Coordinates of C-alpha atoms and ligand atoms in Angstrom, one line a residue:
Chain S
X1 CA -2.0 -58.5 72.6
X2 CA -0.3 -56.2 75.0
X3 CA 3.5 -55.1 74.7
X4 CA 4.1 -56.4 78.0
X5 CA 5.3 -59.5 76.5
X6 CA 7.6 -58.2 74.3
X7 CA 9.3 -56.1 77.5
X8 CA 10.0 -58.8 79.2
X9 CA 13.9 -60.0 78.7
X10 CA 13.7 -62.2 81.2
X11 CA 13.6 -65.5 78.8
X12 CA 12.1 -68.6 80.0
X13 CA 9.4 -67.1 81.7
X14 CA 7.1 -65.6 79.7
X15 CA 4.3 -68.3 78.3
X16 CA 6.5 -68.7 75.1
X17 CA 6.3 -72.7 73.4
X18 CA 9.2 -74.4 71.5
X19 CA 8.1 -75.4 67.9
X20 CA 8.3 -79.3 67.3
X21 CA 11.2 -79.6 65.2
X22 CA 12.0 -83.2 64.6
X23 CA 15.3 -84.8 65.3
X24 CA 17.5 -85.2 61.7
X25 CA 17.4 -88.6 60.7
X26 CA 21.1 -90.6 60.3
X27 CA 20.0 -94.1 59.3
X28 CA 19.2 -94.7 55.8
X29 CA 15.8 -96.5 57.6
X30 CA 14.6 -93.1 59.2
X31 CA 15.3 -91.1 55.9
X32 CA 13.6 -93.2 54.1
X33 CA 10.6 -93.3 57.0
X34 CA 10.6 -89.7 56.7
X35 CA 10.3 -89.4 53.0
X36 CA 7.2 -91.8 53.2
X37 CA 5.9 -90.0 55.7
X38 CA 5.6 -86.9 53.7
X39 CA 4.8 -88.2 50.3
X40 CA 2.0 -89.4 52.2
X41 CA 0.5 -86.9 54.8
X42 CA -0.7 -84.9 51.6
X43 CA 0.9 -81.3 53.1
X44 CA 1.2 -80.2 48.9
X45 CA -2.5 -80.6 48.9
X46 CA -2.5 -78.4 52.2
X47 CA -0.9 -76.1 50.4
X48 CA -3.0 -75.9 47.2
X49 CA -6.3 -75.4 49.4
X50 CA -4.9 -72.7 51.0
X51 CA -4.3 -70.6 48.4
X52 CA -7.6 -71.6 46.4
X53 CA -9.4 -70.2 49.1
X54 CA -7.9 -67.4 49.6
X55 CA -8.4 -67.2 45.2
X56 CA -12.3 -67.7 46.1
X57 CA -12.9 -65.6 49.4
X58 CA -11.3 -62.8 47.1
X59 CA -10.0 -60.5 50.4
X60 CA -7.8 -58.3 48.0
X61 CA -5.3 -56.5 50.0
X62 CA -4.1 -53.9 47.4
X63 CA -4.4 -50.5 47.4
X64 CA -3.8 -48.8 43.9
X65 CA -1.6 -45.9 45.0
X66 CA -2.3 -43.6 43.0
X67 CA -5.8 -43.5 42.7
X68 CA -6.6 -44.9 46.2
X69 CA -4.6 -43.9 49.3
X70 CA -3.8 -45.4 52.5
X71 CA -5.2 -42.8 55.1
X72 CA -2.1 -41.4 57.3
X73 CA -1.8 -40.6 60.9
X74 CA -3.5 -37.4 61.8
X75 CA 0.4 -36.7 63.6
X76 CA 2.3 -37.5 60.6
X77 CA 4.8 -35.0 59.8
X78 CA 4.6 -34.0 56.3
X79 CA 5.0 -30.6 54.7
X80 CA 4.1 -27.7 57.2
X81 CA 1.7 -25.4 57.5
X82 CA 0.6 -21.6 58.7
X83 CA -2.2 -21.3 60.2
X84 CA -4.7 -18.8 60.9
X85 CA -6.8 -17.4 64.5
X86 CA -10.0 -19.2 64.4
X87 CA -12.3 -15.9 64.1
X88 CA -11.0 -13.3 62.9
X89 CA -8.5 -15.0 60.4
X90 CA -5.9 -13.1 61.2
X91 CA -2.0 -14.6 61.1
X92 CA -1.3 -16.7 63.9
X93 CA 2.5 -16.2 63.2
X94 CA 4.0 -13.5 65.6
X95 CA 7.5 -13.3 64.1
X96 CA 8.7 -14.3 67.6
X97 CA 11.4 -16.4 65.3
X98 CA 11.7 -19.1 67.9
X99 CA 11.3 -21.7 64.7
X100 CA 13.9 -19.9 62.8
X101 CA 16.1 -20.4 65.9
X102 CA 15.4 -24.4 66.8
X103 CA 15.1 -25.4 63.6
X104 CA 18.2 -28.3 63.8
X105 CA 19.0 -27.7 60.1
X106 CA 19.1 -24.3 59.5
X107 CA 16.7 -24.7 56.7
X108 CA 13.8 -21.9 58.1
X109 CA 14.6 -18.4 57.3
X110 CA 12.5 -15.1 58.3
X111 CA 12.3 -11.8 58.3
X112 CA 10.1 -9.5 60.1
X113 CA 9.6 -5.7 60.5
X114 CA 7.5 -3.4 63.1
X115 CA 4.4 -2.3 61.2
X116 CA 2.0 0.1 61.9
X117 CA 0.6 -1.1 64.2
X118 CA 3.9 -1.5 66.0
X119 CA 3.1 -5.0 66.0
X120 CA 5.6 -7.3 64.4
X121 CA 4.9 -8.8 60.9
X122 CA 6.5 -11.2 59.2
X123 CA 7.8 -10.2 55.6
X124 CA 9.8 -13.2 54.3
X125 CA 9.4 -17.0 55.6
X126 CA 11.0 -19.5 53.8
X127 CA 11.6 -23.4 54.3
X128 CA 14.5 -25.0 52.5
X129 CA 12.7 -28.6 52.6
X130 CA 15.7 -30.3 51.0
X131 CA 17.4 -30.2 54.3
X132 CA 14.2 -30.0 56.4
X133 CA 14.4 -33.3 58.3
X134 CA 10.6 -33.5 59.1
X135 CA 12.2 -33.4 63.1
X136 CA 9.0 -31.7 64.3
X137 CA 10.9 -28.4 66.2
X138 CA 9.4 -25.7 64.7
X139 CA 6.1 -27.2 65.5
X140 CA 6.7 -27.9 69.1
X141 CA 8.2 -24.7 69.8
X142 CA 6.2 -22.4 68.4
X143 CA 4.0 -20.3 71.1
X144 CA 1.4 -19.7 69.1
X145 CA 0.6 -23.0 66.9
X146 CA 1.4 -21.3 63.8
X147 CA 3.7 -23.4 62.3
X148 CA 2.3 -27.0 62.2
X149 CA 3.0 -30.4 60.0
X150 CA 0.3 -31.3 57.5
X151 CA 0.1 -34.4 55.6
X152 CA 0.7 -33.7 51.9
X153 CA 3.5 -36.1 51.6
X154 CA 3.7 -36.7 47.7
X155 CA 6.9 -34.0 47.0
X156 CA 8.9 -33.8 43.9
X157 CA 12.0 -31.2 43.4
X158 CA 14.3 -31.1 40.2
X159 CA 16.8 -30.0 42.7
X160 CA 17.9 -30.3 46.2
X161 CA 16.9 -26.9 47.4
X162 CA 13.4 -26.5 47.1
X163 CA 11.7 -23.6 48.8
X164 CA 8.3 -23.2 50.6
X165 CA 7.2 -19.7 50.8
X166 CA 4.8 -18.4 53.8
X167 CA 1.9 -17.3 51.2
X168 CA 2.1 -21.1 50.3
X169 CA 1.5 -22.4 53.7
X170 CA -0.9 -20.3 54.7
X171 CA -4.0 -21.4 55.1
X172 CA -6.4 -19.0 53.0
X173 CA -8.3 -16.6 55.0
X174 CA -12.2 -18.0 53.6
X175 CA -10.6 -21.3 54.7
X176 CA -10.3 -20.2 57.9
X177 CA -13.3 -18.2 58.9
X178 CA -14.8 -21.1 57.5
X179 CA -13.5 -22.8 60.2
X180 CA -12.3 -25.8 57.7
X181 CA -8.6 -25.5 59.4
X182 CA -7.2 -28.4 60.8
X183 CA -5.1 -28.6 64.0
X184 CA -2.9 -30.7 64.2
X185 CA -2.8 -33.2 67.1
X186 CA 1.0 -33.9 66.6
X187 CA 4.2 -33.0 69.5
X188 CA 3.6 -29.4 70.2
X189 CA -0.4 -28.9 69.9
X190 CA -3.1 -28.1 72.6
X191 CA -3.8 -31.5 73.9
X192 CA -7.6 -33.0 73.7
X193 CA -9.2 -31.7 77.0
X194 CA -7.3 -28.7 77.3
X195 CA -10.9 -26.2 78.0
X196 CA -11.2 -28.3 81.4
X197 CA -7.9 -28.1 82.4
X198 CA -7.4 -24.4 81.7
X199 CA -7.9 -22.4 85.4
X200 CA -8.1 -19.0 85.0
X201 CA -5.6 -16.6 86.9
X202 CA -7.2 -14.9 89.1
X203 CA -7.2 -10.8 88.9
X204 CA -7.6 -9.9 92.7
X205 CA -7.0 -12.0 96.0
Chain F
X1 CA -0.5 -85.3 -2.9
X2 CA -3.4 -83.2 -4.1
X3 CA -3.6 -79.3 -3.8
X4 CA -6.2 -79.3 -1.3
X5 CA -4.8 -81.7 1.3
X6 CA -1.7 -79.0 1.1
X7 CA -3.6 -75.7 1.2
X8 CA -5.6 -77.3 4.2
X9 CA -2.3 -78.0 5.8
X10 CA -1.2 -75.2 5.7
X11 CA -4.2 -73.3 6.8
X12 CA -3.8 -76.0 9.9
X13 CA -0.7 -74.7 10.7
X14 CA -1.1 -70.9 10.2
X15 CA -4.3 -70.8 12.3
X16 CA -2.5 -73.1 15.1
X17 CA 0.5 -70.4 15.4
X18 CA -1.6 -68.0 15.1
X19 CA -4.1 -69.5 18.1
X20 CA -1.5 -70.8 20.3
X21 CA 0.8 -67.5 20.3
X22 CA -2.3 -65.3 21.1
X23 CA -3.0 -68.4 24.2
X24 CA 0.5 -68.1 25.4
X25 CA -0.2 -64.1 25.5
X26 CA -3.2 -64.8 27.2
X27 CA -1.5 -67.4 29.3
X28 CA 0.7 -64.9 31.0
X29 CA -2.3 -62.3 31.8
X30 CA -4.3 -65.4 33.0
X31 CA -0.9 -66.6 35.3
X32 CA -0.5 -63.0 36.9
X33 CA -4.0 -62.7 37.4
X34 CA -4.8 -66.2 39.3
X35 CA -1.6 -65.8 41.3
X36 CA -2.5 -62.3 42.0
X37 CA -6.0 -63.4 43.5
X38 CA -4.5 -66.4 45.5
X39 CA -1.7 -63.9 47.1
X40 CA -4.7 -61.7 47.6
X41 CA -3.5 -58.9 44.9
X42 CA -5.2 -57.8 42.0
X43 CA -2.7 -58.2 39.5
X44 CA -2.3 -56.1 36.2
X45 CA -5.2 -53.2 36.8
X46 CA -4.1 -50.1 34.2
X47 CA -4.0 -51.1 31.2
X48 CA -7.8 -51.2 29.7
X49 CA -10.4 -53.0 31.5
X50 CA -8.9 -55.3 34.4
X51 CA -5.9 -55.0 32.6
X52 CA -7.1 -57.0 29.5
X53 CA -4.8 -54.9 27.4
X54 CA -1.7 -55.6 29.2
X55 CA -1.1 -58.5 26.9
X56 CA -1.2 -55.9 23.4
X57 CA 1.1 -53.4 25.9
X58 CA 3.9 -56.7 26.7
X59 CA 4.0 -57.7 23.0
X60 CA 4.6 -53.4 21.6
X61 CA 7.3 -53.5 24.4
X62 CA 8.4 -56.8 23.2
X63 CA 8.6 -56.4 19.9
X64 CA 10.0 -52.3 20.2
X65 CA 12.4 -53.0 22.4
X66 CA 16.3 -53.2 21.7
X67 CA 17.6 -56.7 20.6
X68 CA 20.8 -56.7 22.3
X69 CA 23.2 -58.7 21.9
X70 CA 26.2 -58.4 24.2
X71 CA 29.9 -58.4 23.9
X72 CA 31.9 -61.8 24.3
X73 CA 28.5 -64.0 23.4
X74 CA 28.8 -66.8 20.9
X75 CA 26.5 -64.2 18.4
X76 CA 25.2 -67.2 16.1
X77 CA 24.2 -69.3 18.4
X78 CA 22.9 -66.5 20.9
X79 CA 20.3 -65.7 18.2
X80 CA 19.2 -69.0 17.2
X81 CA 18.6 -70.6 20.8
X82 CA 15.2 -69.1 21.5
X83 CA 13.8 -69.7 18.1
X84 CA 15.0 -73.4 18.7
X85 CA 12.9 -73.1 21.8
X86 CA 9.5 -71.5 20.1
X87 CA 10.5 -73.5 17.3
X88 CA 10.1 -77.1 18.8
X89 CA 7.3 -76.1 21.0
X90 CA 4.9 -75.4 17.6
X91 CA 6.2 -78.3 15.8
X92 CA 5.5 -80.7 18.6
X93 CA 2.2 -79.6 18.3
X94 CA 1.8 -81.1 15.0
X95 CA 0.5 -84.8 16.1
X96 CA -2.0 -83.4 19.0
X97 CA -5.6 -83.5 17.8
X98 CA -7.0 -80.4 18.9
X99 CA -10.5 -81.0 18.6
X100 CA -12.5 -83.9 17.6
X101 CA -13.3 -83.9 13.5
X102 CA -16.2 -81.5 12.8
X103 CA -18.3 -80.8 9.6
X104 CA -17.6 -76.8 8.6
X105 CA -19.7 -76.0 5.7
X106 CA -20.1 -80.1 4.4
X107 CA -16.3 -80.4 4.5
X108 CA -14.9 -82.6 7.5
X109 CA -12.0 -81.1 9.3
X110 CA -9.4 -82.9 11.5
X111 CA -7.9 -80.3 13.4
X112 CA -4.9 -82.5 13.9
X113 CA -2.2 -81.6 11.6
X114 CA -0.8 -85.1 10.6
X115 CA -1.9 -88.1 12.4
X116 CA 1.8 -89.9 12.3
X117 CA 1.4 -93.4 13.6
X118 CA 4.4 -92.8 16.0
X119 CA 2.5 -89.4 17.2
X120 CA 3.1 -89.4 21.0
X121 CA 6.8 -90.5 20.0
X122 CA 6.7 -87.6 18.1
X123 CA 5.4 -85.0 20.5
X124 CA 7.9 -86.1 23.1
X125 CA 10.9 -86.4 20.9
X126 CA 10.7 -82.9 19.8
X127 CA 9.5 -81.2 23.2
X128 CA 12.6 -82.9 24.3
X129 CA 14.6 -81.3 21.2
X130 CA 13.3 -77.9 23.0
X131 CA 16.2 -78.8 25.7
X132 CA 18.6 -76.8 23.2
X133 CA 17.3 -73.5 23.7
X134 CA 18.3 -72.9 27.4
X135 CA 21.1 -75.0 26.5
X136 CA 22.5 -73.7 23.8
X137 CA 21.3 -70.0 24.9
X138 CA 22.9 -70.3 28.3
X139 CA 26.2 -71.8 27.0
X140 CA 26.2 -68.9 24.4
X141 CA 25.9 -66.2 27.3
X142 CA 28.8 -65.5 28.8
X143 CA 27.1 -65.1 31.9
X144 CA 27.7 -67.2 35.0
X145 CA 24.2 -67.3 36.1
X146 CA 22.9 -68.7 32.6
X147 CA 25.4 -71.1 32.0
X148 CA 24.6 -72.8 35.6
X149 CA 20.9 -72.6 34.2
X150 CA 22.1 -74.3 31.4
X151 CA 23.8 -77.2 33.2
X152 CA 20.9 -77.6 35.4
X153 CA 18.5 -77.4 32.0
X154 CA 20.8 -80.0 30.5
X155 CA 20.5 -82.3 33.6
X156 CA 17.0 -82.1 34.5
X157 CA 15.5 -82.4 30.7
X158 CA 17.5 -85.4 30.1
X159 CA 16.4 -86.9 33.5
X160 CA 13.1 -86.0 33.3
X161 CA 13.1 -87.7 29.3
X162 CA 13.7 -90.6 31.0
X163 CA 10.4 -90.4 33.4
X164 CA 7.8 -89.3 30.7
X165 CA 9.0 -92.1 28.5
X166 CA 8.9 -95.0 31.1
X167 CA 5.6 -93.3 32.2
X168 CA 4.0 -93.1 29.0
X169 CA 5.3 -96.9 28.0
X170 CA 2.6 -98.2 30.0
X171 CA -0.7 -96.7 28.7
X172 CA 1.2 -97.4 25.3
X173 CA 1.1 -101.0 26.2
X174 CA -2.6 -100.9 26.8
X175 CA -3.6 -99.3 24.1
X176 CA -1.0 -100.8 21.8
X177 CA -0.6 -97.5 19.4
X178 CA 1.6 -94.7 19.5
X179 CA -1.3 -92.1 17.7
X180 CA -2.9 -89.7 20.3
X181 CA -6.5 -90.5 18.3
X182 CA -6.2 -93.7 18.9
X183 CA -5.2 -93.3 22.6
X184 CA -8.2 -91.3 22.8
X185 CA -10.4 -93.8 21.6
X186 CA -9.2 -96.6 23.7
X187 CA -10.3 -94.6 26.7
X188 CA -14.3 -94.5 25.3
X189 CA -15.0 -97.0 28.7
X190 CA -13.2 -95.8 31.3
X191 CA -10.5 -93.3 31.9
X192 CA -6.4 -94.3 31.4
X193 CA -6.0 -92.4 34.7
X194 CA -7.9 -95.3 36.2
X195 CA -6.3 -97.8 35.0
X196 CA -3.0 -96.3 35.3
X197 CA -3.0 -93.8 38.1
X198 CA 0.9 -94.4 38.9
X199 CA 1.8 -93.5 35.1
X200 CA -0.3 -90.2 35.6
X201 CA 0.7 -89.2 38.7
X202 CA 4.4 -89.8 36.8
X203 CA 3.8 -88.3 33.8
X204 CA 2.1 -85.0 35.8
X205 CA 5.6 -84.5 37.7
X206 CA 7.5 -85.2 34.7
X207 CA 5.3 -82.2 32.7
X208 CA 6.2 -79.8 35.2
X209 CA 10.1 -80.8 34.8
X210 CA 10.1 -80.9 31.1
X211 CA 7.9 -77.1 31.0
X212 CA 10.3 -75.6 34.1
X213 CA 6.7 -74.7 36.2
X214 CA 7.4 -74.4 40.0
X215 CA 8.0 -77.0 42.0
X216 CA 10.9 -77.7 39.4
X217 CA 11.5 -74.1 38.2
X218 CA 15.0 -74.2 38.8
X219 CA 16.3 -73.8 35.2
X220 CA 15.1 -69.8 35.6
X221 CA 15.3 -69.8 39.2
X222 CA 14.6 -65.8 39.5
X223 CA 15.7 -65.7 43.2
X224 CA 18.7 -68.1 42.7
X225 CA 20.8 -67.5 39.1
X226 CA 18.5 -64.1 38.4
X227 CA 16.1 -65.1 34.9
X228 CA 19.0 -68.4 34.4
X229 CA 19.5 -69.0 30.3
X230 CA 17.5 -65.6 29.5
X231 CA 19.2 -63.4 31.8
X232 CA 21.2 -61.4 28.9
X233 CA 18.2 -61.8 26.5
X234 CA 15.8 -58.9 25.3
X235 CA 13.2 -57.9 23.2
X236 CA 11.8 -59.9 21.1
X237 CA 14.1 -63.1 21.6
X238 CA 13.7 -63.2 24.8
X239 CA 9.8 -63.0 23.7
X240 CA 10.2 -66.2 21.7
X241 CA 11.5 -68.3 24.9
X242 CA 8.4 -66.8 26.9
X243 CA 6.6 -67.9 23.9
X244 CA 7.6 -71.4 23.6
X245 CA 7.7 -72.0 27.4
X246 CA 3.8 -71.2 27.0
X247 CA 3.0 -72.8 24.2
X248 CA 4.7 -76.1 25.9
X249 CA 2.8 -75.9 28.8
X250 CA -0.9 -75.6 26.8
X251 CA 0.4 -78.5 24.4
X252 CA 1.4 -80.8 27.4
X253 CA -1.8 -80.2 28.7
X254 CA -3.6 -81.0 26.1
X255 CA -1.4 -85.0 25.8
X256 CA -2.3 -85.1 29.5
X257 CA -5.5 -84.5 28.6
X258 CA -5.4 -86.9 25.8
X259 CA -3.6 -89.7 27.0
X260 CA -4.7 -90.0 30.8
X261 CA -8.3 -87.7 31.2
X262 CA -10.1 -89.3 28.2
X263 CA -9.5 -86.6 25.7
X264 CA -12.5 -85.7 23.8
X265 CA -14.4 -88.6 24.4
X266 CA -17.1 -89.4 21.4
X267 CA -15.7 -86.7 19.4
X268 CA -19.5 -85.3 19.7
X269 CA -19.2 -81.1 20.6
X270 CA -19.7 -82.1 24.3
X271 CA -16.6 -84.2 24.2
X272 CA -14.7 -81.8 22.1
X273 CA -15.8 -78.8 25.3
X274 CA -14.7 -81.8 28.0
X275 CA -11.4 -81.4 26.2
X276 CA -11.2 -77.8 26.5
X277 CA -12.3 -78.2 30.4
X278 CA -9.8 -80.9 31.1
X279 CA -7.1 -78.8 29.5
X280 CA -8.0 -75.4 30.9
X281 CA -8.2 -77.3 34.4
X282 CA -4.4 -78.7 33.8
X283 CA -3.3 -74.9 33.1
X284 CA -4.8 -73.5 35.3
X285 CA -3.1 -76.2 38.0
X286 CA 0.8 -75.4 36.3
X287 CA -0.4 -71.7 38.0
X288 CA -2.2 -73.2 40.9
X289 CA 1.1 -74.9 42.0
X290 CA 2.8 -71.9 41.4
X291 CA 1.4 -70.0 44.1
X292 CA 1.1 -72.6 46.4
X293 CA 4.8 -74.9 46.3
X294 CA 8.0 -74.0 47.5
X295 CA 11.0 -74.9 44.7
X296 CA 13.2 -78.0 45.3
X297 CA 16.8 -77.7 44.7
X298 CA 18.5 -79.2 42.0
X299 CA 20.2 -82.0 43.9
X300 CA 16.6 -82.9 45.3
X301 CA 14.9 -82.8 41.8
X302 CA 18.1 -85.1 40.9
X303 CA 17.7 -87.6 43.3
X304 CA 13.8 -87.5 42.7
X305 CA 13.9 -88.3 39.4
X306 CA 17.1 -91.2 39.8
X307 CA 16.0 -92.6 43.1
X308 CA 12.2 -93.1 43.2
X309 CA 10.3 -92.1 40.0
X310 CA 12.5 -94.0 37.8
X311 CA 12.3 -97.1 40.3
X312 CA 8.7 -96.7 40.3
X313 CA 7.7 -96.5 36.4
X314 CA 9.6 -99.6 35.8
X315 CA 7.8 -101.6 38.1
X316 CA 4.5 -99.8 37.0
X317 CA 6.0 -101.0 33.4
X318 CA 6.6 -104.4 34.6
X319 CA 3.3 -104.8 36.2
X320 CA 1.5 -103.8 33.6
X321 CA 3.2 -106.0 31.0
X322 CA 2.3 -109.0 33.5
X323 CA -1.7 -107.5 33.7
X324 CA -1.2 -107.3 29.8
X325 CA -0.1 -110.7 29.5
X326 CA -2.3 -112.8 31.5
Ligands
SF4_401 S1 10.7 -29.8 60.9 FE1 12.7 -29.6 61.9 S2 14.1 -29.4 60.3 FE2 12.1 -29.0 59.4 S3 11.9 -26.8 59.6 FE3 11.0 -27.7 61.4 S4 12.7 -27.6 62.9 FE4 13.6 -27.4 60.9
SF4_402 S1 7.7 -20.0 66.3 FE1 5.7 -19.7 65.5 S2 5.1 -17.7 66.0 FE2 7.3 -17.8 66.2 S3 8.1 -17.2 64.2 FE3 7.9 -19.3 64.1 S4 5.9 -19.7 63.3 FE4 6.0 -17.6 63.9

């Protein structure tokens, strides 16, 4: 069914049907017609082959939670992640502290210093995820995907403030040369066929 | 009275509480697991296999739990209602013949406890006695919601009285006994439910009035007055209403069974398994209706029982008598 239906406030002319709802009855005469009538039309036993059935075709609907899960949308926003460069396995995580910045709560706080390299590095990352509101920010903003949403949704805390630390997002380095990482596809990411859309700029006219 | 006849008695009884509290056990794991499947769930799954040992984990919790009794109840009465209930259930029980007689090691059992001549007087009266649990429980409460349930328990039992004894005059006036082994008997050529198919369909809506089942549930109405007479009950009392409200609903199945579905025929061990069938079959339709019927209100239930069953099992009554005289 398409949504188009459902967009359309114009009432009265979409292909929508009245259900048949029968006039109340006032005389004693038409009560009483009506009582006859369904004592006899046998609906009850309508009802009790209906759910036999459904007992005999055994279409079991439940999903036991624990053990089994429901799978979740690949763009669900869940507990984040840091990834990794595809090759080399190096941080993707410039310390540019654009997250840090957007971040509508306040809850993401970094530190970074100039190391040898003189490239920045980022020494402390920290997410408060009792206020992180699962917006999606960080992940949108950030230049180089580092930051990202994964789907581990299943989070206890024995108090409000509970802190995710950068070594605990990061996605280990085997992981990663491996090439097991998982985008994700969510607000933010590369989108599908972003190879053929890619022109390079040119060096010389 | 001779020593044996009482020792036999009372090895009767004590294997019949035992049986029928381990069935009304069973009864709730069987009732959760058939409405499960026909609301396409599975139903208790954890404990042990398929959940088999949910039953063992309801009675620990059952019989661990706290027996509270709140402030501002009526404390005597309180604790006695649900006995009352579980109480009248069992003893009711006494006049139903089980099983056919049987031959166990060249002695010949009647697995009926004491075949009263007045026996499906009997079995009634003292169902009906059962009214005093929710009654007296809910009055005892001091809880709104139980003390409507109590009012409506008081209303529809005694209503409903009326409509299993009107119903069950008829077939009484065929076979001309009050004894459930005789009423079984009678039926050895042809069915009661044949010959009187208005006194079944009766007595069948009446059953599920006197036990509370669904269509009629309205005594316990969970979504209405919360668990009605129970509500401030726990533990192990609240156990013994569970208890008797199962233990009703296997004994009524098994007069049904008796007095309308030809009851264990012969008496040979195909009739006596017929019997089990037939009352397996009614239990399994208190659940059946359970998941499929809507609950009326109480009014409606009022003016069902009043207005047109009432009407109806006196003119079965009367028609009979005329078939019965001429
Ligand atoms: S998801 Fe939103 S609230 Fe949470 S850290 Fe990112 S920007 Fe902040
Ligand atoms: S926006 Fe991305 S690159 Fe910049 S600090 Fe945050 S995670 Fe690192």
């Amino acid at each position: 069914m398409s949504m188009e239906q459902f967009q359309d406030r114009n009432v009265g002319t979409q292909n929508y049907f009245t259900v048949d709802i029968e006039d109340y009855p006032v005389t004693g005469m038409d009560k009483f017609r009506r009582v006859l009538k369904r004592t006899f039309r046998g609906e009850l036993f309508v009802g009790l082959w209906v759910v036999l059935r459904e007992m005999f075709k055994f279409d079991i609907h439940t999903v036991q939670y624990p053990k089994e899960k429901l799978p979740i949308g690949p763009r669900y926003r869940a507990i984040h992640q840091m990834q990794r460069l595809w090759e080399s396995g190096t941080e993707r995580c410039i310390g540019c502290g654009l997250c840090e910045k957007i971040c509508i709560s306040d809850c993401i706080r970094m530190d970074t210093r100039i190391d040898d390299n003189s490239r920045k590095e980022v020494t402390q990352y920290s997410i408060n995820l009792g206020r992180c509101i699962f917006c999606g920010y960080c992940a949108e903003v950030c230049p180089e995907l580092a930051i990202v949403h994964g789907g581990e949704y299943e989070n206890a805390s024995e108090q409000r403030a509970h802190f995710t630390l950068y070594e605990d997002m990061l996605t280990p380095v085997d992981e990663a040369i491996a090439q097991k990482q998982k985008e994700f596809p969510g607000f933010g990411a590369i989108t599908p066929h972003e190879d053929e859309r890619v022109t390079k700029t040119p060096l010389a006219y | 009275m001779d020593v044996a006849f009482i020792i036999e008695t009372i090895i009767k009884i004590v294997v019949l509480l035992l049986v029928f509290s381990a069935l009304a056990g069973f009864g709730t794991y069987f009732e959760r697991k058939v409405l499960a499947f026909m609301q396409r769930r599975l139903g208790p799954m954890h404990v042990g296999p398929y959940g088999l040992l949910q039953i063992a984990a309801d009675g620990v919790k059952l019989f661990t739990k706290e027996d509270i009794i709140p402030q501002n109840v009526v404390a005597p009465i309180f604790k006695i209602a649900p006995v009352i209930t579980a109480a009248t259930a069992f003893m009711a029980a006494a006049a139903i013949p089980f099983l056919p007689e049987f031959t166990l090691f060249g002695y010949t059992v009647r697995p009926i406890i004491s075949d009263v001549n007045i026996g499906v007087l009997y079995v009634v009266g003292v169902m009906a006695i059962g009214l005093y649990g929710p009654l007296l429980g809910g009055m005892a409460s001091a809880n709104k919601w139980s003390l409507i349930s109590a009012a409506r328990a008081a209303s529809v039992f005694i209503s409903y009285e009326v409509v299993t004894g009107l119903a069950l005059l008829a077939p009484i006036m065929l076979v001309g006994s009050l004894s459930l082994i005789d009423m079984n008997n009678y039926q050895s050529d042809g069915w009661m439910i044949w010959s009187q198919p208005v006194a079944f369909i009766l007595f069948v809506i009446a059953t599920f009035a006197e036990t509370g089942r669904t269509p009629f549930h309205l005594i316990a109405n969970d979504h209405e007055i919360i668990d009605g007479f129970g509500t401030e009950y726990s533990g192990m009392r609240w156990g013994l209403f569970f208890i008797g409200e199962y233990a009703n609903m296997f004994f009524i199945s098994f007069v049904t069974a008796l007095i309308f579905l030809g009851g264990f025929g012969d008496g040979s061990l195909l009739g006596a398994l017929a019997l089990l069938g037939k009352v397996a079959f009614l239990f399994f339709f208190f659940l059946w209706t359970r998941a499929a019927w809507p609950d009326v209100r109480p009014d409606q239930l009022m003016w069902l029982c009043w207005k047109v069953l009432m009407p109806i099992a006196i003119i079965n009554i009367v028609v009979t008598g005329f078939v019965v005289m001429f």
